[in-house]
PDB file of C-alpha atoms in Angstrom:
ATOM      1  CA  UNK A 294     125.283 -16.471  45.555  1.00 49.00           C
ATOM      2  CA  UNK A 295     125.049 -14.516  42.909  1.00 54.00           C
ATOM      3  CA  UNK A 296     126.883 -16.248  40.082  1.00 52.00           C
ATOM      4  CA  UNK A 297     124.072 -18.750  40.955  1.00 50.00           C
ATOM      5  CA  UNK A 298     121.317 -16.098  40.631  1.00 52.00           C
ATOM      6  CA  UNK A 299     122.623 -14.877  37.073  1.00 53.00           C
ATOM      7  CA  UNK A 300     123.381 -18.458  36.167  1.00 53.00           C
ATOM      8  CA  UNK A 301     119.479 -19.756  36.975  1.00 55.00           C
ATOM      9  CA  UNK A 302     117.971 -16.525  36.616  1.00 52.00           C
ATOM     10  CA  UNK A 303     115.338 -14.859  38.775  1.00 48.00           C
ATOM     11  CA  UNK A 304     112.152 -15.922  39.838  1.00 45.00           C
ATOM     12  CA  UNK A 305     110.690 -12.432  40.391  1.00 44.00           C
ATOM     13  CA  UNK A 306     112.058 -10.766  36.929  1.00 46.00           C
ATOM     14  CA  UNK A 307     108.500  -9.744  35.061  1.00 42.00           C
ATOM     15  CA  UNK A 308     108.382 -10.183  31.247  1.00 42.00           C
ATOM     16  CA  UNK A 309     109.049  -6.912  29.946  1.00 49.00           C
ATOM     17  CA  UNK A 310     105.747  -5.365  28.204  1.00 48.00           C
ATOM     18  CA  UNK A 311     105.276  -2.146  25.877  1.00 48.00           C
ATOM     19  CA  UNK A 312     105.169   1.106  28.100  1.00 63.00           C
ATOM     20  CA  UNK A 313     103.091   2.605  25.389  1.00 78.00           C
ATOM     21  CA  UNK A 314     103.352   3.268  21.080  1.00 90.00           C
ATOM     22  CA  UNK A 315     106.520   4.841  20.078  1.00 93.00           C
ATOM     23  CA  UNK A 316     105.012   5.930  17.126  1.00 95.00           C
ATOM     24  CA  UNK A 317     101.459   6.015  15.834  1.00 97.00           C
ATOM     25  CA  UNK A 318     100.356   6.822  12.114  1.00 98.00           C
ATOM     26  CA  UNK A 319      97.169   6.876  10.377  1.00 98.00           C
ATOM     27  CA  UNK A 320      96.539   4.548   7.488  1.00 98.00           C
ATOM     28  CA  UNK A 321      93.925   3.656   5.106  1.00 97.00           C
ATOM     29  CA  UNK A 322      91.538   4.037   7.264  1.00 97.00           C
ATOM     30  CA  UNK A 323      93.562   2.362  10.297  1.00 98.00           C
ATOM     31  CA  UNK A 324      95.481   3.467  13.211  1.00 98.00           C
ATOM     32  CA  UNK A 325      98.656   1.645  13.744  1.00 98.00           C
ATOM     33  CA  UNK A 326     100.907   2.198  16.955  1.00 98.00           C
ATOM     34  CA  UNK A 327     104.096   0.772  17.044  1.00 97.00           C
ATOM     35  CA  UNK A 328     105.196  -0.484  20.089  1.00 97.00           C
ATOM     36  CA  UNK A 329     108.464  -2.253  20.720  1.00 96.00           C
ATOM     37  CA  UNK A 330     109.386  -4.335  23.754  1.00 96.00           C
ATOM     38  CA  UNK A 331     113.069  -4.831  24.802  1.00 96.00           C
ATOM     39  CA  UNK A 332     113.708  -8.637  24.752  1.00 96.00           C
ATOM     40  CA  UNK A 333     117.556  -9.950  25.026  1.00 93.00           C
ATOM     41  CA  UNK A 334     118.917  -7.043  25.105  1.00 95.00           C
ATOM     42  CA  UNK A 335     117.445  -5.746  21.829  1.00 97.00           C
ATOM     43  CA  UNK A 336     113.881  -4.250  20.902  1.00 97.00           C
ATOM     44  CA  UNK A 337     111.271  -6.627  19.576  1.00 97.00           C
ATOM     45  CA  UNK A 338     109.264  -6.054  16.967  1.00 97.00           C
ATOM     46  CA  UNK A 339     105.730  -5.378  17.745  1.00 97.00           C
ATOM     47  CA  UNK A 340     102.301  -2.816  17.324  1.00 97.00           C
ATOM     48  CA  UNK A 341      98.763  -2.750  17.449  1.00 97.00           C
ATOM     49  CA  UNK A 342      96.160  -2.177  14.120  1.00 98.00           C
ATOM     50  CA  UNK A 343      93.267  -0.437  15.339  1.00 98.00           C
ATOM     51  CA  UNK A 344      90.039   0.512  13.041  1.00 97.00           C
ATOM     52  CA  UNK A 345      86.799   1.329  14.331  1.00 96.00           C
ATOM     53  CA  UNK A 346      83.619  -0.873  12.734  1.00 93.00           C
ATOM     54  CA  UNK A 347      79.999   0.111  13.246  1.00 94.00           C
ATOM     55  CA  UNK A 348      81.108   2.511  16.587  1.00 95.00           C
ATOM     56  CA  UNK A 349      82.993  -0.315  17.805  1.00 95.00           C
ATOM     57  CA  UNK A 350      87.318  -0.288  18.226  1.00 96.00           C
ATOM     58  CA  UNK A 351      88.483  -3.441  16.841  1.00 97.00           C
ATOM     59  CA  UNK A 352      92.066  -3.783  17.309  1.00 97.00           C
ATOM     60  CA  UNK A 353      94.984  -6.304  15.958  1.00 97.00           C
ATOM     61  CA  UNK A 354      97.849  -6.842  18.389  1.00 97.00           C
ATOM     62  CA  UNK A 355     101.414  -8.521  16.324  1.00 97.00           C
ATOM     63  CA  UNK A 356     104.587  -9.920  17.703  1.00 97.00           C
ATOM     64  CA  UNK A 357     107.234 -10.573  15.312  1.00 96.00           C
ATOM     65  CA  UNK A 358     110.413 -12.543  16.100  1.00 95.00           C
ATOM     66  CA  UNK A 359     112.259  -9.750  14.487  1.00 95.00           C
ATOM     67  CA  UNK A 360     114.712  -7.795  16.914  1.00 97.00           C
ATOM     68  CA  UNK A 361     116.929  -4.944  16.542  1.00 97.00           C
ATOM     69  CA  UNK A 362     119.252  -2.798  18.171  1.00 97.00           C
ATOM     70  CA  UNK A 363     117.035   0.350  18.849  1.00 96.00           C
ATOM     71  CA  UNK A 364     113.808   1.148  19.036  1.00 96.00           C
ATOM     72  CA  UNK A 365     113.429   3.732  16.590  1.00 96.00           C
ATOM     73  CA  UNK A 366     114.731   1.146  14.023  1.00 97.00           C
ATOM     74  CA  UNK A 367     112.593  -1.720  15.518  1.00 97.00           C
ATOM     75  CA  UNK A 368     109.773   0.827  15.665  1.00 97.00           C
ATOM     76  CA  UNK A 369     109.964   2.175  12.237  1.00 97.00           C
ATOM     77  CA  UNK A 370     109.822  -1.428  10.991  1.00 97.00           C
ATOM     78  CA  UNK A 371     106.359  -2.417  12.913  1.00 97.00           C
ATOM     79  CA  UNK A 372     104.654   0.597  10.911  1.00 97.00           C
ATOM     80  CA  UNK A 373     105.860  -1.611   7.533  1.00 97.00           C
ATOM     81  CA  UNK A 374     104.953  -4.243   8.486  1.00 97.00           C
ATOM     82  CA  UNK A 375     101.450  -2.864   9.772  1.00 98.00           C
ATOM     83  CA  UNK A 376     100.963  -1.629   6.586  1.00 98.00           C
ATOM     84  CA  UNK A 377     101.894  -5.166   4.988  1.00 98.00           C
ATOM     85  CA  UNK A 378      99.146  -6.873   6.872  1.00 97.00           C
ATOM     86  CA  UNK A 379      96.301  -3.880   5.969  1.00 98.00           C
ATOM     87  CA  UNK A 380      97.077  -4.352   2.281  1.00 98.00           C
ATOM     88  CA  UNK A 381      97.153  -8.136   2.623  1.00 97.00           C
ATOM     89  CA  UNK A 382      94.419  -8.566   4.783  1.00 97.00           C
ATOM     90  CA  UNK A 383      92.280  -5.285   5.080  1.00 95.00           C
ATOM     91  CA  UNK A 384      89.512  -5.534   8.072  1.00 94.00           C
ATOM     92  CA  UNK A 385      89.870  -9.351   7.924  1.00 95.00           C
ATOM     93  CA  UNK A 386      92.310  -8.929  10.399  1.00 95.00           C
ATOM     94  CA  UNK A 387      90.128  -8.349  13.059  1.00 93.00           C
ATOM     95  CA  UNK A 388      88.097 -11.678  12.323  1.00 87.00           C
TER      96      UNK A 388
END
């Protein structure tokens, strides 16, 4: 029975979701947290922009299809590419 369980998977498995920022750094103005997922048995690239406009918290949640072994490494890369978007984009982002 359970060759058949790994072989169709589980029903009750939950998609695995960010506990919390692994790392958070200010920039230009913005807050980004970086907060990797494990997905396939690797981390998955993803963080959060956050900026506050007229009193109000806007924030910017990204996935990226890039994975990597750790999540330091997966991690360090969501603050680049945080910082990619903000230069691109600037508070547009959150539009």
């Amino acid at each position: 029975m359970s060759f058949l369980k790994s072989l169709f998977g589980r029903k009750d498995a939950k998609p695995a979701t960010p506990a919390g920022p692994l790392k958070t750094i200010e920039y230009k103005g913005f807050t980004i947290h970086a907060t990797p997922f494990p997905e396939g048995g690797q981390q998955q690239l993803s963080g959060l922009i956050e900026k506050e406009i007229d009193g109000e918290v806007k924030s910017h949640r990204f996935i990226r299809a890039d994975r990597f072994p750790g999540a330091d490494e997966a991690a360090d890369f969501a603050i680049v590419k945080a910082r990619q978007l903000i230069d691109e984009q600037g508070e547009r982002l959150f539009k």
